[in-house]
Amino acid sequence: MSAPAALNVVPFVSVDTMMKLINRHGAERFLTELAAYIEEDFRRWESFQKTARVAAHSPDGVIELMPASHDTLYAFKYVNGHPKNTRSGRQTVTAFGLLADVATGYPILLSEMTLLTAMRTAATSAVAAKYLAPPAARTMALIGNGAQSEFQALAFRALLGIDRLRLYDIDPAATRKCAANLARLGFDVTACAGVAEAVQGAQIVTTATADKQCATILSDNLVGAGMHINAIGGDCPGKTELHRDILLRARILVEYPPQTRVEGEIQQLPPDHPVEELWRVIAGQAPGRRGASEITLFDSVGFAIEDFSALRYVRDQVLLMPGVEKLDMLADPDDPRDLFGMILRAA
Ligand code: NAD
């Protein structure tokens, strides 16, 4: 007997469908709802099967597979990171991912994840900042004004009310693009001539630069007491953004230590340097911000559970969305053991 018809096709969320979903909800509502899914999964962190992502490095980039599994759902994401891609009109980061039913192993959703990665990265950053940033923060410096930047801004406004942004990028065209997009969305935007100018008066600093090297985007003298740093661009071995001295002064929060020790800013530190896991703060097992002068750092590299949450959220939205494409991805012979017979009959 073949499987019920609905199980043999897999809903496919194309880039076009993802854009429709984001526009239908509004990006900030999407980010807020996605953040709730991420928090829910971070609270049950211990019950996931977890592994550091599997990375294939090459001179100009990296290709990674990121799996995570829970009681009933399994997810993986394919993602790349190629900072030189923008020179040939390509994205630095592209991705797609799959959600599957643990009970049968059958895929239940295939989705583009280039847009979704930007959304989930921004939502995770804002969730971390909700617990760690100074409560009265209004202004964020945004260093690196490429593909991720507007998403970060929107998530911080949606979750923390941050509406003043100070932008800097080594490429002024990137800052012009980001400033124009964000001004259209009602942000109070200041384009700055350098990092030092951008961090002036900012309670939060987000670094989202792309360069395959250990860079010093932010130097120690620019980090004042009480600042929250959201460092998302250092996410590969040999690719960091912060001066090491900042790490020695900051309270460091990470996603999954075995992965971040290799990929994050903390690759600059000895392997036993104390760091804390973000999920514990979200689950109430560790405090959020501990005082007005504490320097907090979310050393973000991106972890598979965030993609699991994002796919789970999109699956729930797509269930309510008419006209989503279905893919003929699963062979369905009348007799499950007669797989070859299906080809014979088709001929
Ligand atoms: P992008 O290439 O679109 O933009 C990067 C921007 O950084 C460019 O505009 C570039 O000019 C700028 N830049 C490079 N060096 C700089 C410097 N020294 N000072 C100021 N600006 C500089 O890349 P993107 O898609 O926006 O991604 C940004 C970074 O975030 C990448 O490194 C990417 O790997 C990383 N990322 C992390 C996560 C995560 O979960 N932590 C998720 C997605 C992307």
CSV table of C-alpha atoms and ligand atoms in Angstrom, one decimal:
chain,number,residue,atom,x,y,z
A,1,MET,CA,0.0,0.0,0.0
A,2,SER,CA,1.4,3.4,-0.9
A,3,ALA,CA,1.7,6.2,1.7
A,4,PRO,CA,-1.2,8.7,2.0
A,5,ALA,CA,-1.0,11.2,-0.9
A,6,ALA,CA,-0.4,14.3,1.2
A,7,LEU,CA,2.8,12.7,2.6
A,8,ASN,CA,4.3,12.1,-0.8
A,9,VAL,CA,4.8,15.7,-1.7
A,10,VAL,CA,6.9,18.2,0.2
A,11,PRO,CA,5.8,21.8,0.6
A,12,PHE,CA,8.5,24.0,-0.9
A,13,VAL,CA,9.0,27.6,0.3
A,14,SER,CA,10.7,29.4,-2.5
A,15,VAL,CA,12.4,32.8,-2.2
A,16,ASP,CA,9.3,34.3,-3.7
A,17,THR,CA,7.0,32.5,-1.2
A,18,MET,CA,9.4,33.6,1.7
A,19,MET,CA,9.2,37.2,0.5
A,20,LYS,CA,5.4,37.0,0.4
A,21,LEU,CA,5.3,35.5,3.9
A,22,ILE,CA,7.5,38.3,5.3
A,23,ASN,CA,5.6,41.0,3.5
A,24,ARG,CA,2.2,39.6,4.5
A,25,HIS,CA,3.2,39.5,8.2
A,26,GLY,CA,5.4,42.6,8.1
A,27,ALA,CA,9.1,41.9,8.8
A,28,GLU,CA,8.9,43.0,12.5
A,29,ARG,CA,6.0,40.8,13.3
A,30,PHE,CA,7.7,37.9,11.6
A,31,LEU,CA,10.9,38.6,13.6
A,32,THR,CA,8.9,38.9,16.9
A,33,GLU,CA,7.1,35.6,16.3
A,34,LEU,CA,10.3,33.8,15.2
A,35,ALA,CA,12.1,35.1,18.3
A,36,ALA,CA,9.4,33.4,20.4
A,37,TYR,CA,10.0,30.1,18.6
A,38,ILE,CA,13.8,30.5,19.2
A,39,GLU,CA,13.3,31.3,22.9
A,40,GLU,CA,11.0,28.2,23.2
A,41,ASP,CA,13.6,26.0,21.7
A,42,PHE,CA,16.5,27.5,23.7
A,43,ARG,CA,14.4,26.8,26.9
A,44,ARG,CA,14.4,23.1,26.0
A,45,TRP,CA,18.0,23.2,24.8
A,46,GLU,CA,19.0,20.1,26.8
A,47,SER,CA,16.5,17.9,25.1
A,48,PHE,CA,17.9,18.4,21.6
A,49,GLN,CA,20.4,16.2,19.8
A,50,LYS,CA,23.2,18.7,19.0
A,51,THR,CA,26.4,18.7,17.1
A,52,ALA,CA,28.8,21.4,15.9
A,53,ARG,CA,28.3,22.1,12.2
A,54,VAL,CA,30.2,20.1,9.6
A,55,ALA,CA,32.4,22.6,7.7
A,56,ALA,CA,34.2,22.2,4.4
A,57,HIS,CA,36.8,25.0,4.1
A,58,SER,CA,38.3,26.4,0.9
A,59,PRO,CA,40.6,29.4,0.3
A,60,ASP,CA,37.7,31.8,-0.4
A,61,GLY,CA,35.0,30.4,1.8
A,62,VAL,CA,33.2,27.7,3.7
A,63,ILE,CA,30.3,25.3,3.0
A,64,GLU,CA,28.5,24.0,6.1
A,65,LEU,CA,25.8,21.5,7.1
A,66,MET,CA,23.9,22.2,10.3
A,67,PRO,CA,21.7,19.5,11.8
A,68,ALA,CA,19.6,19.5,14.9
A,69,SER,CA,17.0,17.0,16.2
A,70,HIS,CA,14.2,17.0,18.8
A,71,ASP,CA,11.5,14.4,19.8
A,72,THR,CA,9.4,14.8,16.7
A,73,LEU,CA,11.3,17.0,14.2
A,74,TYR,CA,14.6,16.9,12.6
A,75,ALA,CA,16.2,19.9,10.6
A,76,PHE,CA,19.3,20.6,8.7
A,77,LYS,CA,20.6,23.6,6.8
A,78,TYR,CA,23.1,23.9,4.0
A,79,VAL,CA,24.8,27.3,4.1
A,80,ASN,CA,27.9,28.9,2.7
A,81,GLY,CA,30.1,31.9,3.6
A,82,HIS,CA,32.1,33.4,0.8
A,83,PRO,CA,33.0,37.1,1.5
A,84,LYS,CA,34.4,37.7,-2.0
A,85,ASN,CA,31.1,36.6,-3.6
A,86,THR,CA,29.6,40.1,-3.6
A,87,ARG,CA,32.3,41.2,-6.1
A,88,SER,CA,30.7,38.9,-8.7
A,89,GLY,CA,27.2,39.9,-7.8
A,90,ARG,CA,26.5,36.9,-5.5
A,91,GLN,CA,25.5,36.8,-1.9
A,92,THR,CA,28.2,36.1,0.8
A,93,VAL,CA,25.7,33.8,2.5
A,94,THR,CA,23.1,31.6,0.8
A,95,ALA,CA,21.2,28.7,2.3
A,96,PHE,CA,18.4,26.2,2.1
A,97,GLY,CA,17.1,23.8,4.7
A,98,LEU,CA,14.8,20.9,5.3
A,99,LEU,CA,12.5,19.9,8.1
A,100,ALA,CA,11.6,16.2,8.6
A,101,ASP,CA,9.3,14.0,10.7
A,102,VAL,CA,11.4,12.0,13.1
A,103,ALA,CA,8.9,9.1,13.3
A,104,THR,CA,9.0,8.3,9.6
A,105,GLY,CA,12.1,10.1,8.5
A,106,TYR,CA,10.0,11.8,5.7
A,107,PRO,CA,10.8,15.4,4.8
A,108,ILE,CA,7.9,17.7,5.6
A,109,LEU,CA,9.2,21.1,4.4
A,110,LEU,CA,11.9,22.3,2.0
A,111,SER,CA,12.7,25.9,2.3
A,112,GLU,CA,15.0,28.6,0.9
A,113,MET,CA,17.0,29.9,3.9
A,114,THR,CA,19.0,32.8,2.6
A,115,LEU,CA,16.3,35.2,3.7
A,116,LEU,CA,15.4,33.0,6.6
A,117,THR,CA,19.0,32.9,7.9
A,118,ALA,CA,19.1,36.7,7.9
A,119,MET,CA,15.8,36.7,9.8
A,120,ARG,CA,16.8,34.0,12.3
A,121,THR,CA,20.3,35.5,12.9
A,122,ALA,CA,18.7,38.9,13.6
A,123,ALA,CA,16.0,37.4,15.8
A,124,THR,CA,18.6,35.5,17.8
A,125,SER,CA,20.8,38.6,18.2
A,126,ALA,CA,17.8,40.6,19.5
A,127,VAL,CA,16.7,37.8,21.9
A,128,ALA,CA,20.3,37.8,23.3
A,129,ALA,CA,20.2,41.6,23.6
A,130,LYS,CA,16.8,41.5,25.3
A,131,TYR,CA,18.5,39.8,28.3
A,132,LEU,CA,21.9,41.4,28.1
A,133,ALA,CA,21.7,45.0,26.7
A,134,PRO,CA,21.2,48.0,29.0
A,135,PRO,CA,17.5,48.3,29.6
A,136,ALA,CA,17.4,52.0,28.5
A,137,ALA,CA,19.3,51.4,25.2
A,138,ARG,CA,18.0,53.5,22.3
A,139,THR,CA,21.0,53.7,20.0
A,140,MET,CA,22.9,51.0,18.2
A,141,ALA,CA,26.0,51.2,16.1
A,142,LEU,CA,25.8,48.9,13.1
A,143,ILE,CA,29.3,48.2,11.6
A,144,GLY,CA,29.1,46.3,8.3
A,145,ASN,CA,26.1,47.4,6.2
A,146,GLY,CA,25.8,44.4,3.9
A,147,ALA,CA,23.0,41.8,3.5
A,148,GLN,CA,22.4,41.1,7.2
A,149,SER,CA,22.4,44.7,8.4
A,150,GLU,CA,18.8,45.8,7.9
A,151,PHE,CA,17.5,42.6,9.4
A,152,GLN,CA,19.5,43.2,12.5
A,153,ALA,CA,18.1,46.8,12.8
A,154,LEU,CA,14.5,45.6,12.4
A,155,ALA,CA,14.9,42.8,15.0
A,156,PHE,CA,16.4,45.2,17.5
A,157,ARG,CA,13.5,47.7,17.0
A,158,ALA,CA,10.9,44.9,17.1
A,159,LEU,CA,12.2,43.4,20.4
A,160,LEU,CA,14.0,46.3,22.1
A,161,GLY,CA,12.6,49.4,20.6
A,162,ILE,CA,16.0,50.5,19.2
A,163,ASP,CA,15.3,53.2,16.6
A,164,ARG,CA,18.5,55.2,16.4
A,165,LEU,CA,21.2,53.7,14.3
A,166,ARG,CA,24.8,54.8,13.6
A,167,LEU,CA,26.1,53.1,10.5
A,168,TYR,CA,29.6,52.4,9.2
A,169,ASP,CA,31.0,50.2,6.4
A,170,ILE,CA,34.4,50.4,4.6
A,171,ASP,CA,32.3,50.6,1.5
A,172,PRO,CA,30.3,53.9,1.5
A,173,ALA,CA,27.9,52.4,-1.1
A,174,ALA,CA,26.9,49.7,1.4
A,175,THR,CA,26.1,52.4,4.0
A,176,ARG,CA,24.1,54.5,1.5
A,177,LYS,CA,22.1,51.4,0.6
A,178,CYS,CA,21.5,50.5,4.3
A,179,ALA,CA,20.7,54.1,5.3
A,180,ALA,CA,18.2,54.5,2.5
A,181,ASN,CA,16.4,51.2,3.3
A,182,LEU,CA,16.2,52.0,7.0
A,183,ALA,CA,15.2,55.6,6.7
A,184,ARG,CA,12.3,54.4,4.5
A,185,LEU,CA,11.3,52.2,7.5
A,186,GLY,CA,11.3,55.2,9.9
A,187,PHE,CA,14.6,54.7,11.6
A,188,ASP,CA,16.7,57.7,12.8
A,189,VAL,CA,19.9,56.9,10.8
A,190,THR,CA,23.3,58.5,11.0
A,191,ALA,CA,26.0,57.5,8.5
A,192,CYS,CA,29.4,57.7,10.1
A,193,ALA,CA,32.9,58.2,8.7
A,194,GLY,CA,34.5,55.5,10.9
A,195,VAL,CA,34.0,53.0,13.7
A,196,ALA,CA,35.0,55.5,16.4
A,197,GLU,CA,32.3,57.9,15.2
A,198,ALA,CA,29.7,55.1,14.9
A,199,VAL,CA,30.0,53.9,18.5
A,200,GLN,CA,29.7,57.4,20.0
A,201,GLY,CA,26.6,57.4,22.2
A,202,ALA,CA,25.7,53.8,21.2
A,203,GLN,CA,24.7,51.4,24.0
A,204,ILE,CA,24.7,48.5,21.6
A,205,VAL,CA,27.3,47.7,18.9
A,206,THR,CA,26.6,45.2,16.2
A,207,THR,CA,29.4,44.0,14.0
A,208,ALA,CA,28.3,42.3,10.8
A,209,THR,CA,31.3,42.5,8.6
A,210,ALA,CA,32.6,39.8,6.2
A,211,ASP,CA,36.2,39.2,5.6
A,212,LYS,CA,38.1,35.9,5.8
A,213,GLN,CA,40.7,37.1,8.3
A,214,CYS,CA,41.2,38.0,11.9
A,215,ALA,CA,40.2,41.6,11.6
A,216,THR,CA,40.0,44.3,14.3
A,217,ILE,CA,36.7,46.0,13.5
A,218,LEU,CA,36.3,47.1,17.1
A,219,SER,CA,39.3,48.0,19.3
A,220,ASP,CA,39.3,47.9,23.0
A,221,ASN,CA,39.4,51.7,23.6
A,222,LEU,CA,36.1,52.1,21.8
A,223,VAL,CA,34.2,49.8,24.2
A,224,GLY,CA,32.8,51.7,27.2
A,225,ALA,CA,31.4,50.4,30.5
A,226,GLY,CA,27.9,49.0,30.1
A,227,MET,CA,28.0,48.4,26.4
A,228,HIS,CA,26.4,45.3,24.8
A,229,ILE,CA,28.3,43.9,21.8
A,230,ASN,CA,26.5,41.7,19.3
A,231,ALA,CA,29.3,40.3,17.1
A,232,ILE,CA,27.8,38.2,14.3
A,233,GLY,CA,30.5,38.4,11.6
A,234,GLY,CA,33.2,36.3,13.2
A,235,ASP,CA,31.9,32.9,12.5
A,236,CYS,CA,34.7,30.8,11.0
A,237,PRO,CA,38.2,29.6,12.0
A,238,GLY,CA,40.5,32.5,11.2
A,239,LYS,CA,37.7,35.0,10.9
A,240,THR,CA,37.1,37.4,13.8
A,241,GLU,CA,36.1,41.0,14.3
A,242,LEU,CA,37.0,42.1,17.9
A,243,HIS,CA,40.3,42.9,19.5
A,244,ARG,CA,41.3,40.2,21.9
A,245,ASP,CA,41.4,42.7,24.9
A,246,ILE,CA,37.7,43.3,24.6
A,247,LEU,CA,37.1,39.6,25.2
A,248,LEU,CA,39.2,39.8,28.4
A,249,ARG,CA,36.9,42.5,29.8
A,250,ALA,CA,33.6,41.2,28.6
A,251,ARG,CA,31.1,38.7,30.0
A,252,ILE,CA,30.9,36.4,27.0
A,253,LEU,CA,27.7,34.5,26.0
A,254,VAL,CA,27.8,31.9,23.3
A,255,GLU,CA,25.4,29.5,21.6
A,256,TYR,CA,27.1,26.0,21.6
A,257,PRO,CA,30.6,26.1,23.1
A,258,PRO,CA,32.1,23.2,21.1
A,259,GLN,CA,31.3,25.1,17.9
A,260,THR,CA,32.0,28.7,19.1
A,261,ARG,CA,35.4,27.8,20.6
A,262,VAL,CA,36.5,26.9,17.0
A,263,GLU,CA,34.6,29.6,15.0
A,264,GLY,CA,33.7,32.5,17.3
A,265,GLU,CA,35.6,35.5,18.7
A,266,ILE,CA,36.7,33.2,21.5
A,267,GLN,CA,39.0,31.3,19.2
A,268,GLN,CA,41.4,34.0,20.2
A,269,LEU,CA,41.3,32.9,23.8
A,270,PRO,CA,42.6,29.8,25.6
A,271,PRO,CA,40.1,26.9,25.4
A,272,ASP,CA,39.4,27.1,29.1
A,273,HIS,CA,38.5,30.8,29.2
A,274,PRO,CA,35.1,31.0,30.9
A,275,VAL,CA,32.1,31.6,28.7
A,276,GLU,CA,28.4,31.2,29.4
A,277,GLU,CA,25.7,29.6,27.3
A,278,LEU,CA,22.9,31.9,26.1
A,279,TRP,CA,20.2,29.2,26.6
A,280,ARG,CA,20.8,29.2,30.4
A,281,VAL,CA,20.0,32.9,30.6
A,282,ILE,CA,16.9,32.4,28.5
A,283,ALA,CA,15.9,29.4,30.6
A,284,GLY,CA,16.3,31.4,33.8
A,285,GLN,CA,19.3,29.3,35.0
A,286,ALA,CA,21.7,32.3,34.7
A,287,PRO,CA,21.2,36.0,35.2
A,288,GLY,CA,20.8,38.4,32.3
A,289,ARG,CA,22.6,41.8,32.6
A,290,ARG,CA,24.1,42.0,36.1
A,291,GLY,CA,24.7,45.7,36.4
A,292,ALA,CA,25.0,49.1,34.7
A,293,SER,CA,28.8,48.8,34.0
A,294,GLU,CA,28.9,45.2,32.8
A,295,ILE,CA,30.2,44.8,29.2
A,296,THR,CA,28.3,41.9,27.6
A,297,LEU,CA,29.2,40.2,24.4
A,298,PHE,CA,27.1,37.9,22.4
A,299,ASP,CA,29.7,36.0,20.4
A,300,SER,CA,27.3,34.8,17.7
A,301,VAL,CA,28.3,32.2,15.1
A,302,GLY,CA,24.8,30.8,14.3
A,303,PHE,CA,23.7,27.4,15.6
A,304,ALA,CA,21.5,24.7,14.1
A,305,ILE,CA,18.8,25.0,16.8
A,306,GLU,CA,18.1,28.5,15.5
A,307,ASP,CA,17.5,27.1,12.0
A,308,PHE,CA,15.4,24.3,13.5
A,309,SER,CA,13.2,27.0,15.2
A,310,ALA,CA,13.1,29.0,12.0
A,311,LEU,CA,11.9,26.1,9.9
A,312,ARG,CA,9.4,25.1,12.5
A,313,TYR,CA,8.0,28.6,12.5
A,314,VAL,CA,7.8,28.7,8.7
A,315,ARG,CA,6.2,25.3,8.6
A,316,ASP,CA,3.4,26.6,11.0
A,317,GLN,CA,2.9,29.7,8.8
A,318,VAL,CA,2.9,27.8,5.5
A,319,LEU,CA,0.1,25.4,6.8
A,320,LEU,CA,-2.2,28.5,6.7
A,321,MET,CA,-0.9,29.8,3.4
A,322,PRO,CA,-2.8,28.9,0.2
A,323,GLY,CA,-1.0,27.9,-3.0
A,324,VAL,CA,2.4,26.8,-1.6
A,325,GLU,CA,4.2,24.7,-4.2
A,326,LYS,CA,4.6,21.0,-3.5
A,327,LEU,CA,7.6,19.0,-4.7
A,328,ASP,CA,7.5,15.4,-6.0
A,329,MET,CA,10.5,14.5,-3.9
A,330,LEU,CA,9.6,11.1,-2.4
A,331,ALA,CA,9.2,7.9,-4.5
A,332,ASP,CA,5.9,6.3,-3.8
A,333,PRO,CA,5.6,2.8,-5.3
A,334,ASP,CA,2.3,0.9,-4.8
A,335,ASP,CA,4.3,-1.7,-2.9
A,336,PRO,CA,7.0,0.0,-0.9
A,337,ARG,CA,9.4,-2.9,-1.6
A,338,ASP,CA,8.8,-2.7,-5.3
A,339,LEU,CA,10.7,0.5,-5.9
A,340,PHE,CA,12.2,-0.8,-9.2
A,341,GLY,CA,8.8,-1.9,-10.4
A,342,MET,CA,7.6,1.7,-10.3
A,343,ILE,CA,10.2,2.6,-13.0
A,344,LEU,CA,9.2,-0.4,-15.1
A,345,ARG,CA,5.5,0.7,-14.9
A,346,ALA,CA,6.4,4.3,-15.8
A,347,ALA,CA,8.3,3.2,-18.9
B,1,NAD,P1,27.9,41.0,3.2
B,1,NAD,O1,29.1,40.6,2.4
B,1,NAD,O2,26.7,41.3,2.5
B,1,NAD,O3,28.3,42.4,4.0
B,1,NAD,C1,29.4,42.5,4.8
B,1,NAD,C2,29.8,44.0,4.8
B,1,NAD,O4,30.9,44.2,5.7
B,1,NAD,C3,30.2,44.6,3.4
B,1,NAD,O5,29.3,45.7,3.1
B,1,NAD,C4,31.6,45.0,3.6
B,1,NAD,O6,32.0,46.2,2.9
B,1,NAD,C5,31.7,45.2,5.1
B,1,NAD,N1,33.0,45.2,5.7
B,1,NAD,C6,34.0,44.3,5.4
B,1,NAD,N2,35.1,44.6,6.2
B,1,NAD,C7,34.8,45.7,6.9
B,1,NAD,C8,35.5,46.5,7.9
B,1,NAD,N3,36.7,46.2,8.2
B,1,NAD,N4,34.8,47.5,8.4
B,1,NAD,C9,33.5,47.8,8.1
B,1,NAD,N5,32.8,47.1,7.2
B,1,NAD,C10,33.4,46.1,6.6
B,1,NAD,O7,27.8,39.9,4.3
B,1,NAD,P2,26.5,39.6,5.2
B,1,NAD,O8,25.6,38.6,4.5
B,1,NAD,O9,25.9,40.9,5.6
B,1,NAD,O10,27.2,38.9,6.4
B,1,NAD,C11,28.0,39.6,7.3
B,1,NAD,C12,28.7,38.7,8.2
B,1,NAD,O11,27.8,38.0,9.1
B,1,NAD,C13,29.5,37.6,7.4
B,1,NAD,O12,30.8,37.4,7.9
B,1,NAD,C14,28.7,36.3,7.6
B,1,NAD,O13,29.4,35.2,7.5
B,1,NAD,C15,28.1,36.6,9.0
B,1,NAD,N6,26.9,35.9,9.4
B,1,NAD,C16,26.8,35.4,10.6
B,1,NAD,C17,25.7,34.7,11.0
B,1,NAD,C18,25.5,34.3,12.4
B,1,NAD,O14,24.6,33.5,12.7
B,1,NAD,N7,26.4,34.7,13.3
B,1,NAD,C19,24.6,34.6,10.1
B,1,NAD,C20,24.7,35.1,8.8
B,1,NAD,C21,25.9,35.8,8.5
